[in-house]
mmCIF file of C-alpha atoms in Angstrom:
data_model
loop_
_atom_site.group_PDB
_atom_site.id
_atom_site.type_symbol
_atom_site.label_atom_id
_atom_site.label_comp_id
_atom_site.label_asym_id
_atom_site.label_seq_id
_atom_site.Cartn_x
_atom_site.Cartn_y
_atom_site.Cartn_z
ATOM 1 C CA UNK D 23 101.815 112.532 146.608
ATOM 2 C CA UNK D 24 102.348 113.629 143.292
ATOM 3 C CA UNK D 25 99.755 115.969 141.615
ATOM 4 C CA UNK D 26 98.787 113.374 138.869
ATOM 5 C CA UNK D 27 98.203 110.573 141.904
ATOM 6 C CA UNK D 28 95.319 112.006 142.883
ATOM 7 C CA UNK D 29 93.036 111.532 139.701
ATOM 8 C CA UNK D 30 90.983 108.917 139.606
ATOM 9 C CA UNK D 31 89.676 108.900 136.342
ATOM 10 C CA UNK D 32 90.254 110.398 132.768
ATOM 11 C CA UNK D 33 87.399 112.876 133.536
ATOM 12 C CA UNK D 34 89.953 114.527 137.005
ATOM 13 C CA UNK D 35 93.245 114.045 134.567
ATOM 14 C CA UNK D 36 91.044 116.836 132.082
ATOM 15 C CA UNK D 37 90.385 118.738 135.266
ATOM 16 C CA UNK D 38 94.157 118.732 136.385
ATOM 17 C CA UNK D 39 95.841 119.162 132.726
ATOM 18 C CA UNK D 40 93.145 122.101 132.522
ATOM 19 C CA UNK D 41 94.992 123.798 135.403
ATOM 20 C CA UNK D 42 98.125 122.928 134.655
ATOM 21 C CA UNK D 43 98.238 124.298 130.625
ATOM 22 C CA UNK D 44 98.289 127.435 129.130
ATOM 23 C CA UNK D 45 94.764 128.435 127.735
ATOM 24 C CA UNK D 46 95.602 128.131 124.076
ATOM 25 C CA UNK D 47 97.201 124.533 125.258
ATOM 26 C CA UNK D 48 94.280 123.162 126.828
ATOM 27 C CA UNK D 49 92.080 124.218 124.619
ATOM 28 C CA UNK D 50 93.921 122.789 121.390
ATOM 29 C CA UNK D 51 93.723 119.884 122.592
ATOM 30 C CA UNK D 52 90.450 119.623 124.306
ATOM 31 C CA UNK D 53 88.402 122.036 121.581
ATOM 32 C CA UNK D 54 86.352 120.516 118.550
ATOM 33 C CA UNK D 55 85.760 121.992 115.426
ATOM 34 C CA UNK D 56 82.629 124.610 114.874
ATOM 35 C CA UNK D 57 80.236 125.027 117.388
ATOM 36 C CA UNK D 58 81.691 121.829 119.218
ATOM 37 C CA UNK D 59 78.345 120.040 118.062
ATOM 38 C CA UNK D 60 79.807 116.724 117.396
ATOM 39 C CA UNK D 61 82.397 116.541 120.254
ATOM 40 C CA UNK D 62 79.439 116.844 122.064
ATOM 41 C CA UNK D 63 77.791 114.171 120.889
ATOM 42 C CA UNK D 64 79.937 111.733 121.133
ATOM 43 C CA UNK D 65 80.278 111.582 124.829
ATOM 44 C CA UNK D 66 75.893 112.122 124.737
ATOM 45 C CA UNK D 67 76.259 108.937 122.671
ATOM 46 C CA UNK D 68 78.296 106.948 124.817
ATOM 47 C CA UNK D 69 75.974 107.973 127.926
ATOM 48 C CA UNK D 70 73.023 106.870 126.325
ATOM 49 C CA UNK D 71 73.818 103.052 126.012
ATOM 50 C CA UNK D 72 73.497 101.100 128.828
ATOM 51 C CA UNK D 73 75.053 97.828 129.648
ATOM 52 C CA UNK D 74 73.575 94.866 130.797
ATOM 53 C CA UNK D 75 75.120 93.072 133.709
ATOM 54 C CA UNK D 76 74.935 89.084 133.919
ATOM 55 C CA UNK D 77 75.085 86.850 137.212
ATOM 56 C CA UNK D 78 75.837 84.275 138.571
ATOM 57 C CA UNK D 79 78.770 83.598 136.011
ATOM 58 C CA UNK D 80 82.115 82.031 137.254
ATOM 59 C CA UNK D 81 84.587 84.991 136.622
ATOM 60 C CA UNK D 82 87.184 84.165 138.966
ATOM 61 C CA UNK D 83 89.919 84.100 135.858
ATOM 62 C CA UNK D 84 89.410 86.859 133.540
ATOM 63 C CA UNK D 85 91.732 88.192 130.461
ATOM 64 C CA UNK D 86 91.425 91.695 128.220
ATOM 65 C CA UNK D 87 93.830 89.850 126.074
ATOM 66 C CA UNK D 88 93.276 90.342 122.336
ATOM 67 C CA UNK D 89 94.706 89.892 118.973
ATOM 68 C CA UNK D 90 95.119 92.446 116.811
ATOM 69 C CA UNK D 91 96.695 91.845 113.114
ATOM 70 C CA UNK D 92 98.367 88.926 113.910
ATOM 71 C CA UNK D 93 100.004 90.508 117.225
ATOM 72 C CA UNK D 94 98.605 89.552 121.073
ATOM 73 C CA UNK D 95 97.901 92.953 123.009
ATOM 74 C CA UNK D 96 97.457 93.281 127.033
ATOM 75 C CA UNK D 97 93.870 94.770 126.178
ATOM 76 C CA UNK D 98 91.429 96.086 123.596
ATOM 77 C CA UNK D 99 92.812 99.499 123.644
ATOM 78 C CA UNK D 100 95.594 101.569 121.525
ATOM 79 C CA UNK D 101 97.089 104.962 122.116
ATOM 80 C CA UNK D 102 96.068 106.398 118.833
ATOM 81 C CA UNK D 103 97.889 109.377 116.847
ATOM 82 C CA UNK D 104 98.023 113.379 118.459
ATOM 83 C CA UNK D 105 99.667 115.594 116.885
ATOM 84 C CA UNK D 106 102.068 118.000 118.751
ATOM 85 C CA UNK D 107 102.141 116.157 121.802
ATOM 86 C CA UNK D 108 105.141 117.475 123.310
ATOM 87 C CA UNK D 109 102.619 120.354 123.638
ATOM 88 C CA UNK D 110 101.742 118.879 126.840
ATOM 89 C CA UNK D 111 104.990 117.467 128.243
ATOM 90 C CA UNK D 112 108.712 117.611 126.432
ATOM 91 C CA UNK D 113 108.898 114.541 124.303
ATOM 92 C CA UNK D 114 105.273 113.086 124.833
ATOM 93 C CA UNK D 115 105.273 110.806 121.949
ATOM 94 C CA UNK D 116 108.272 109.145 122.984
ATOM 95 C CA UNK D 117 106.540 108.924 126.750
ATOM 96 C CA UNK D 118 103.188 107.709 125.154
ATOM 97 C CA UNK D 119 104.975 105.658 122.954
ATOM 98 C CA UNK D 120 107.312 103.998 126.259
ATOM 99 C CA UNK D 121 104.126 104.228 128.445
ATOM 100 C CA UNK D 122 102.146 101.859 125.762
ATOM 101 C CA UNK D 123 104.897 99.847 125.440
ATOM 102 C CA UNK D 124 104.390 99.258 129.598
ATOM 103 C CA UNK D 125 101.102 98.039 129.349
ATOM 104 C CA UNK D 126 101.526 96.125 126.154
ATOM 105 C CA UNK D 127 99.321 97.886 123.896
ATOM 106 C CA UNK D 128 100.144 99.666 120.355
ATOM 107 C CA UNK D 129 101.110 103.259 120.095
ATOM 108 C CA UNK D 130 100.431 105.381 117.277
ATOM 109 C CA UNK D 131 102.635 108.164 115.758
ATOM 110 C CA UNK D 132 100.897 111.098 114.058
ATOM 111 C CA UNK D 133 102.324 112.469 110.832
ATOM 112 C CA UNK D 134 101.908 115.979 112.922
ATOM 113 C CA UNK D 135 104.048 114.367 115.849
ATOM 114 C CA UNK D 136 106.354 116.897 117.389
ATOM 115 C CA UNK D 137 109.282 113.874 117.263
ATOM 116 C CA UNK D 138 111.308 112.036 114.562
ATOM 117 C CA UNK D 139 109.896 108.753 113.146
ATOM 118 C CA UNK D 140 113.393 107.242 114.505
ATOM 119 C CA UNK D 141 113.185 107.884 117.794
ATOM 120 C CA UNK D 142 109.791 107.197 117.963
ATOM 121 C CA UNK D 143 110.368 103.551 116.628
ATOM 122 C CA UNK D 144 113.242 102.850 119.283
ATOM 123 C CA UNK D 145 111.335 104.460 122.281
ATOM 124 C CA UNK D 146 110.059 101.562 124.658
ATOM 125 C CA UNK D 147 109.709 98.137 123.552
ATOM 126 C CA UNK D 148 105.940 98.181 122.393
ATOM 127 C CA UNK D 149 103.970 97.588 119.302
ATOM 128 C CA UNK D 150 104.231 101.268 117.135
ATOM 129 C CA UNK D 151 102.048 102.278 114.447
ATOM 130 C CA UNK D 152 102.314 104.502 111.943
ATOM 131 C CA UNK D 153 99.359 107.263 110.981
ATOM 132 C CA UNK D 154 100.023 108.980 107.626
ATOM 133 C CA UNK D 155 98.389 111.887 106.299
ATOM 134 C CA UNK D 156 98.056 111.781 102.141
ATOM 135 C CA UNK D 157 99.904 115.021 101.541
ATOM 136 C CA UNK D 158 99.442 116.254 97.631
ATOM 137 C CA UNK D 159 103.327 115.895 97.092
ATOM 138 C CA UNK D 160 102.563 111.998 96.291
ATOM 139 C CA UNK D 161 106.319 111.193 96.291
ATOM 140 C CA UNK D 162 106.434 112.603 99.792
ATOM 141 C CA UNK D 163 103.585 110.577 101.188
ATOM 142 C CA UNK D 164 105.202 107.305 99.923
ATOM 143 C CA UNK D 165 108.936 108.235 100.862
ATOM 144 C CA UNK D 166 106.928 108.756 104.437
ATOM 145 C CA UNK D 167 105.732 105.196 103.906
ATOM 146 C CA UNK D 168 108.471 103.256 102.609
ATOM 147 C CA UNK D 169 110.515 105.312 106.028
ATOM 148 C CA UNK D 170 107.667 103.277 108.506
ATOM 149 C CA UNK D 171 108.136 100.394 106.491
ATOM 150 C CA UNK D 172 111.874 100.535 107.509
ATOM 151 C CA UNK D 173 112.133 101.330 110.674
ATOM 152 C CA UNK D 174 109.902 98.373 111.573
ATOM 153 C CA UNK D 175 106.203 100.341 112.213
ATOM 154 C CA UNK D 176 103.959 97.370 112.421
ATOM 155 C CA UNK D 177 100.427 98.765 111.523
ATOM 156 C CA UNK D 178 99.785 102.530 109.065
ATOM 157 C CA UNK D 179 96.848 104.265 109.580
ATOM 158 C CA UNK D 180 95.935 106.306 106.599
ATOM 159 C CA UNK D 181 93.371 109.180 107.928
ATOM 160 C CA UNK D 182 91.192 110.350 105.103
ATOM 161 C CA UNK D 183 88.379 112.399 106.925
ATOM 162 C CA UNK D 184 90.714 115.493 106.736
ATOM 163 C CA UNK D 185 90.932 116.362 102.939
ATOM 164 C CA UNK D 186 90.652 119.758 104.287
ATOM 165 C CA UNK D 187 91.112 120.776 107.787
ATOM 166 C CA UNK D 188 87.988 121.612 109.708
ATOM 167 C CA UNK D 189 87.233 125.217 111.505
ATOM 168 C CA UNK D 190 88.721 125.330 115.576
ATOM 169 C CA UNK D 191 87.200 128.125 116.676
ATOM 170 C CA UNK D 192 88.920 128.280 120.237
ATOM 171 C CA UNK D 193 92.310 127.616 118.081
ATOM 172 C CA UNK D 194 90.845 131.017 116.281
ATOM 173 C CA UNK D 195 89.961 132.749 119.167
ATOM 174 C CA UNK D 196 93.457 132.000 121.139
ATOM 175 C CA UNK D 197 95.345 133.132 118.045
ATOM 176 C CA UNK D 198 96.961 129.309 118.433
ATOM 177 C CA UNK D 199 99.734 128.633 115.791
ATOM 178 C CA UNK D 200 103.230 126.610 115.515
ATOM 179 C CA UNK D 201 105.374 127.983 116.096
ATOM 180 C CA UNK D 202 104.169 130.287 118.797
ATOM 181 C CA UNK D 203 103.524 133.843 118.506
ATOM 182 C CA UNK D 204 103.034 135.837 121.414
ATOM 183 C CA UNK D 205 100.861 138.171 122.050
ATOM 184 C CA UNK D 206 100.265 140.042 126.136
ATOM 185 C CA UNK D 207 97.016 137.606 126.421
ATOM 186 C CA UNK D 208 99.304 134.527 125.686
ATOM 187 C CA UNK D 209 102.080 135.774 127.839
ATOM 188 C CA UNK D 210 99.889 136.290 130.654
ATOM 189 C CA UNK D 211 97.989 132.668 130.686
ATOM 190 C CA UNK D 212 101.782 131.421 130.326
ATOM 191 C CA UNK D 213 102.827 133.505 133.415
ATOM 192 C CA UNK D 214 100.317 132.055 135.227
ATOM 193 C CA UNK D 215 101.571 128.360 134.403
ATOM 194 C CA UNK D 216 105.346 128.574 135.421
ATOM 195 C CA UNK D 217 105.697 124.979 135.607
ATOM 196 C CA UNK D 218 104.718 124.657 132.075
ATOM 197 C CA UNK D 219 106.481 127.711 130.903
ATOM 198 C CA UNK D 220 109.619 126.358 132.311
ATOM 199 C CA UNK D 221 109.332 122.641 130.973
ATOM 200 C CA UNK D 222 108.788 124.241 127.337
ATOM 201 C CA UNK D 223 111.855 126.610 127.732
ATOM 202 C CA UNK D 224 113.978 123.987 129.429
ATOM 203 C CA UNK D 225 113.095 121.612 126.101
ATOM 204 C CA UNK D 226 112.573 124.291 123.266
ATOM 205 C CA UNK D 227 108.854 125.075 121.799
ATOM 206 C CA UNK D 228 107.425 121.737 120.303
ATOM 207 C CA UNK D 229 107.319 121.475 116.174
ATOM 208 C CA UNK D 230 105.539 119.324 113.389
ATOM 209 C CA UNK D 231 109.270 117.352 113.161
ATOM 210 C CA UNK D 232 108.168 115.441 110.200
ATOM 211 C CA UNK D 233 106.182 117.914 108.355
ATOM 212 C CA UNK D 234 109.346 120.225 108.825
ATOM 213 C CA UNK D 235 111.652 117.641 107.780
ATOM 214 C CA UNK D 236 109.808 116.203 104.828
ATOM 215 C CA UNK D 237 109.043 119.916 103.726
ATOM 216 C CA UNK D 238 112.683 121.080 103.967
ATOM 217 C CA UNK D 239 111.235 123.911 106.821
ATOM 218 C CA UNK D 240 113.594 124.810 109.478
ATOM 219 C CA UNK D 241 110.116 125.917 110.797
ATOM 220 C CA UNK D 242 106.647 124.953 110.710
ATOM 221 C CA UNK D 243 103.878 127.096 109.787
ATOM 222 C CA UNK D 244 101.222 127.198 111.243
ATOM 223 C CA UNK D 245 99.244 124.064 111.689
ATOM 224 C CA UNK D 246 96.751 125.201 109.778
ATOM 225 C CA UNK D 247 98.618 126.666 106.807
ATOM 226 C CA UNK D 248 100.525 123.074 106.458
ATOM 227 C CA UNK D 249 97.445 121.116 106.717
ATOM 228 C CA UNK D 250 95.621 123.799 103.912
ATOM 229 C CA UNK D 251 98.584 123.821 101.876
ATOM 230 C CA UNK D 252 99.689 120.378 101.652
ATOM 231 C CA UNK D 253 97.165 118.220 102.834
ATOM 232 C CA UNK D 254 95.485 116.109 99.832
ATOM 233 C CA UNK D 255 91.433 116.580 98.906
ATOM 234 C CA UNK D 256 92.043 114.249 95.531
ATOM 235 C CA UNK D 257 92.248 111.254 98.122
ATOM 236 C CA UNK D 258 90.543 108.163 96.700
ATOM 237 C CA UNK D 259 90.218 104.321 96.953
ATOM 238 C CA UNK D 260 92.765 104.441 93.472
ATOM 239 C CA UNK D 261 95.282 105.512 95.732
ATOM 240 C CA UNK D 262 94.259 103.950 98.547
ATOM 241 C CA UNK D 263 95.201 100.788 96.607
ATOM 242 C CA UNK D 264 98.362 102.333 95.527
ATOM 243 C CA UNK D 265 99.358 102.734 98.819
ATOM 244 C CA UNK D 266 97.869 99.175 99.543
ATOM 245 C CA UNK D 267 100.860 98.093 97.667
ATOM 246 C CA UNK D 268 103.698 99.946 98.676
ATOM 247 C CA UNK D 269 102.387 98.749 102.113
ATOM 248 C CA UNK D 270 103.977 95.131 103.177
ATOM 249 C CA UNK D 271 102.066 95.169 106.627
ATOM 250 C CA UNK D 272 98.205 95.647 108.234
ATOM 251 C CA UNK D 273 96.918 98.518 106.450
ATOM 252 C CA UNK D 274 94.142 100.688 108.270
ATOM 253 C CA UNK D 275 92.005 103.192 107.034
ATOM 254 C CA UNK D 276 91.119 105.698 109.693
ATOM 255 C CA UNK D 277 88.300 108.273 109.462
ATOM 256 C CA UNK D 278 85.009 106.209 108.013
ATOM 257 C CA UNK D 279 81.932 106.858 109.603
ATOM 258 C CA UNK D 280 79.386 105.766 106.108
ATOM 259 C CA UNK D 281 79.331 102.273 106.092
ATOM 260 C CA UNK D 282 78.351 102.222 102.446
ATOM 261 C CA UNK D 283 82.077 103.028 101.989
ATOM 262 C CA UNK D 284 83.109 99.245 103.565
ATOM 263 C CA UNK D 285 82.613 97.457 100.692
ATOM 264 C CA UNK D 286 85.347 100.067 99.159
ATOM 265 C CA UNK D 287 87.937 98.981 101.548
ATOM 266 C CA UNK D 288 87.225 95.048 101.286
ATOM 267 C CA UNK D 289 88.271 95.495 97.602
ATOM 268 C CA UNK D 290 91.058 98.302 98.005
ATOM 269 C CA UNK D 291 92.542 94.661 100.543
ATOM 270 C CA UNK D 292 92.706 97.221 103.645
ATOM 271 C CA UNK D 293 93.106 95.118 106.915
ATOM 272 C CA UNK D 294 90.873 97.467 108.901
ATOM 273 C CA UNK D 295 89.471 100.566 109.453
ATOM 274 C CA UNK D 296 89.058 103.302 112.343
ATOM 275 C CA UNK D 297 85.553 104.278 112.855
ATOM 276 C CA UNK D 298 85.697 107.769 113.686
ATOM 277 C CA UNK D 299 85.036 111.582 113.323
ATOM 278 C CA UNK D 300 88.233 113.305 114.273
ATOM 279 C CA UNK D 301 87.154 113.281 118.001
ATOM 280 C CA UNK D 302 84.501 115.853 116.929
ATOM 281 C CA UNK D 303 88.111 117.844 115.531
ATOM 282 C CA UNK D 304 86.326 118.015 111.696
ATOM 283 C CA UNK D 305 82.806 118.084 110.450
ATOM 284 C CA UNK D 306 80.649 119.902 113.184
ATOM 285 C CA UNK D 307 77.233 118.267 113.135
ATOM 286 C CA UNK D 308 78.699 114.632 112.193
ATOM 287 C CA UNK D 309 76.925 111.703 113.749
ATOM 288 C CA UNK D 310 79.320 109.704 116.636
ATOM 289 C CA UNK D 311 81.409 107.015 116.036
ATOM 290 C CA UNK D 312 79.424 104.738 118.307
ATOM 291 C CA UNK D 313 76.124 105.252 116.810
ATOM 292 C CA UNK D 314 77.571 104.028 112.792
ATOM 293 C CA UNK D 315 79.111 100.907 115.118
ATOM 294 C CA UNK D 316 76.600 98.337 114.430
ATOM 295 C CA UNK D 317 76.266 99.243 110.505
ATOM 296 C CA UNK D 318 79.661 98.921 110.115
ATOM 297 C CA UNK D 319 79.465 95.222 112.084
ATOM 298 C CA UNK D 320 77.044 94.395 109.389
ATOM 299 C CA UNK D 321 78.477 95.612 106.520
ATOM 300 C CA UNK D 322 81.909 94.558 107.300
ATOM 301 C CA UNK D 323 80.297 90.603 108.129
ATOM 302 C CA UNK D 324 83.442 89.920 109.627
ATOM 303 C CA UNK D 325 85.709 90.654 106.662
ATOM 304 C CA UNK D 326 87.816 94.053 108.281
ATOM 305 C CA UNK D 327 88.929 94.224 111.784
ATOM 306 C CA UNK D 328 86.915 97.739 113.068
ATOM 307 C CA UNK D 329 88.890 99.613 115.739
ATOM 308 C CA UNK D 330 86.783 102.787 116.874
ATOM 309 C CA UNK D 331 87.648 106.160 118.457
ATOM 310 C CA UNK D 332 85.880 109.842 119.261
ATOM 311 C CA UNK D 333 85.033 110.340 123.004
ATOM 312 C CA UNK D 334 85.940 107.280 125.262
ATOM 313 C CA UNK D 335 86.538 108.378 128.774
ATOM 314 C CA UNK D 336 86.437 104.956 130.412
ATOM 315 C CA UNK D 337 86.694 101.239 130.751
ATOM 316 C CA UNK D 338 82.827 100.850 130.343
ATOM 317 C CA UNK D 339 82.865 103.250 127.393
ATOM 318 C CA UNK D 340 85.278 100.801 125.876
ATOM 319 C CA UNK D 341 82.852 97.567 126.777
ATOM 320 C CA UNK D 342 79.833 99.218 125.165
ATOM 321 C CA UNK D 343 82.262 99.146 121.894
ATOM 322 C CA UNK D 344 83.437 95.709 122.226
ATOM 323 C CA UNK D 345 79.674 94.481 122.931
ATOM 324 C CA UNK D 346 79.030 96.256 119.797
ATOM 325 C CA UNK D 347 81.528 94.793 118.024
ATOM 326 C CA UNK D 348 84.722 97.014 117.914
ATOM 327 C CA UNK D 349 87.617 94.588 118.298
ATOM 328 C CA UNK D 350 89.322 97.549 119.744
ATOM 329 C CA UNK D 351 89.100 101.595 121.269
ATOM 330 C CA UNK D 352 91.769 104.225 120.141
ATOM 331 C CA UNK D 353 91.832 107.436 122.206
ATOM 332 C CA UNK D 354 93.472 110.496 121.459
ATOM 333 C CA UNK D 355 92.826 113.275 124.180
ATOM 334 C CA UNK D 356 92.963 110.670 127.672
ATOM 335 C CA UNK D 357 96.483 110.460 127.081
ATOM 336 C CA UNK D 358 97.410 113.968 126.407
ATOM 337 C CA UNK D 359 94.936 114.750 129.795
ATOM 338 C CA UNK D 360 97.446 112.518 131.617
ATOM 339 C CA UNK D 361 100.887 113.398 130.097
ATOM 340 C CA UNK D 362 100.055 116.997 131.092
ATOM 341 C CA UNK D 363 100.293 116.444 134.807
ATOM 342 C CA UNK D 364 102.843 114.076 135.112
ATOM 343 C CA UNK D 365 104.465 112.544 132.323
ATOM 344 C CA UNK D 366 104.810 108.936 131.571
ATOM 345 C CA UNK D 367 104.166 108.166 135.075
ATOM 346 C CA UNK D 368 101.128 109.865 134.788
ATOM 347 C CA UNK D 369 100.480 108.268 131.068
ATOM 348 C CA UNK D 370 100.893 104.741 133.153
ATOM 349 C CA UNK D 371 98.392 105.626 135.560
ATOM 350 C CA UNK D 372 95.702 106.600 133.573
ATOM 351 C CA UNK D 373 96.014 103.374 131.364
ATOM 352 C CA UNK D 374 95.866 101.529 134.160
ATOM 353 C CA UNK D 375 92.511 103.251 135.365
ATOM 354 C CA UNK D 376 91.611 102.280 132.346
ATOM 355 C CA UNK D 377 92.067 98.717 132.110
ATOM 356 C CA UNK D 378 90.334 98.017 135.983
ATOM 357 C CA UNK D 379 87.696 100.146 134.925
ATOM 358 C CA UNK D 380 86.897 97.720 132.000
ATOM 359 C CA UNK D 381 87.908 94.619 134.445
ATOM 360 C CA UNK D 382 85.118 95.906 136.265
ATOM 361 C CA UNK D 383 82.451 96.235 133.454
ATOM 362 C CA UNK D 384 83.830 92.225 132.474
ATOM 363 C CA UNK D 385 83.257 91.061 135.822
ATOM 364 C CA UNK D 386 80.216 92.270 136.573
ATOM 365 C CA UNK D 387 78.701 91.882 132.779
ATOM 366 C CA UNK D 388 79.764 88.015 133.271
ATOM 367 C CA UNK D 389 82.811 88.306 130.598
ATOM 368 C CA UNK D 390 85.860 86.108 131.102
ATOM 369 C CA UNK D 391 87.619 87.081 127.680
ATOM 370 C CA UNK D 392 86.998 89.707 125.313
ATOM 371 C CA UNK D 393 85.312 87.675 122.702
ATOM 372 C CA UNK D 394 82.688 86.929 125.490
ATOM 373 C CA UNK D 395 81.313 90.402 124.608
ATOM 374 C CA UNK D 396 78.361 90.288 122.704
ATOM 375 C CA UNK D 397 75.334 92.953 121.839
ATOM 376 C CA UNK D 398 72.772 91.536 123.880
ATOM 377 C CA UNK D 399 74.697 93.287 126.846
ATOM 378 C CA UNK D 400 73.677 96.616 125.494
ATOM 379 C CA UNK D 401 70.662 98.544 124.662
ATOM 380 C CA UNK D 402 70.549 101.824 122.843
#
């Protein structure tokens, strides 16, 4: 039996990649920003609503089945954008991207993904999305865009919770940067991880491959320094409209967690938003994603399709969402978890956990289809 084929949830793939990675590796991926206040949260959040299960309902045929800008998905969930995933596991994005692709759900590439836009599009035969980062260099961000728009990228995410990146204090603490510099602490927690040591010298140290290539860098900086340097703080719903029209496809904004902002993107004619807080990864102290759901349901009356993200774990994390009104759940770190102990066999595996976990919560919360859920099967 393969390492990976003995977890059993996302919670034992975070316990095995946590063995398996470097210290510095682990905990870039796993750490929040600050004193880890909000990543916190949003899994105390998710614990705190309970569902409400309904009998005797016929639900002998049952579908996750959903649509999704016009496309039909396998289920209500999307591998959403990491960057330097090849961190984890040589080429990760093109795995995650091939793995989604499997189980019929949308992948989506970060601007920070440690692969080229090309071979991301051409990996596997699944949905890809596109999640761009407003750099200041305005030309940039829109050559970036009008590059998606050509190699076929169905959906763009534009993040705008970052206009300056928040403070990582294990990142600090580990001395973490892109490229890698080595210090006898480092060298030592890489010693004691030969098989990843020997994957990442087999397939060369991961890099920002966009960043570097839209830059003109042979190298990266570190993450930090590119995301200080180049990231852009005069981000606004002007040039989210801008954007809006270079755009020919859904257009998401990703990163909202004030619903007063909705009526912004109903008239900026964005398709849909991302509720979210970084996965805890920016403003230490924010509120969760899942707890801004319901005013977002409200203010949105219907008009945006709301995807959501920060903290889902499980299939019955991603019913409380959809009985809240989330047509859909992005995560981030499950995937990395599972590409770090196996792969994209292991990537398959825990997406599949995934989807008979929520099968589960359908069955026994009387749901047939997804549009079944509704919010009297929670309470807060």
């Amino acid at each position: 039996m393969r390492n990976f084929e003995r977890a059993n949830s996302i919670a034992e793939f975070r316990a095995l990649a946590r063995k398996m990675l470097p210290r510095m590796v682990f905990d870039f991926i796993d750490g929040g920003s600050g004193s880890e206040a909000t990543l916190l949260e949003n899994r105390t959040a998710l614990d705190r609503i309970r569902l409400v299960p309904s009998a005797p309902i016929d639900v002998s045929t049952r579908t996750q089945s959903v649509n999704l800008f016009g496309k039909s998905y396998s289920m209500p969930l999307i591998i959403g954008p990491t960057g330097l995933a090849a961190i984890t596991w040589p080429k990760a994005e093109l795995l995650l991207a091939a793995a989604a692709g499997q189980a019929g759900i949308p992948y989506v590439m970060s601007t920070a993904a440690s692969a080229r836009m090309e071979d991301v599009a051409s990996a596997g035969s699944g949905s890809k999305w596109f999640q761009l980062y407003p750099f200041r260099d305005r030309a940039i961000t829109q050559n970036i865009l009008r590059r998606a728009d050509d190699l076929g990228f169905d959906v763009v995410e534009i993040t705008v919770d970052n206009p300056i990146p928040g403070t990582r204090l294990r990142d600090n603490r580990n001395g973490f940067s892109v490229p890698f510099v080595w210090t006898l602490p480092k060298l030592a927690s890489v010693a004691a991880h030969p098989g990843w040591a020997m994957k990442m010298l087999k397939a060369g140290a991961p890099r920002m491959e966009l960043v570097s290539e839209a830059f003109g860098q042979q190298e990266a900086p570190t993450i930090a320094a590119v995301l200080q340097q180049q990231l852009d703080p005069a981000i606004s719903w002007d040039y989210i409209k801008t954007l809006r029209d270079l755009w020919p496809r859904a257009l998401v904004v990703k990163g909202m967690l004030d619903p007063s902002q909705v009526r912004h993107a109903i008239s900026a004619g964005v398709d849909g938003i991302v509720i979210s807080n970084h996965g805890g990864r920016q403003l230490d102290g924010a509120v969760s994603s899942i707890e801004m759901l319901p005013e977002f349901v409200a203010e949105s009356g219907g008009r945006l399709t709301l995807l959501i993200d920060s903290g889902f774990r499980t299939g019955t994390d991603i019913a409380k969402a959809l009985a809240m009104g989330a047509h859909a759940v992005q995560i981030g770190r499950p995937t990395l978890f599972a590409s770090a102990t196996g792969g994209q066999p292991a990537i398959e595996r825990a997406l599949s956990l995934l989807r008979n976990e929520l099968d589960i919560a359908q069955a026994l919360m009387g749901v047939r289809s997804m549009s079944e859920f509704t919010p009297r099967m929670v309470r807060l």
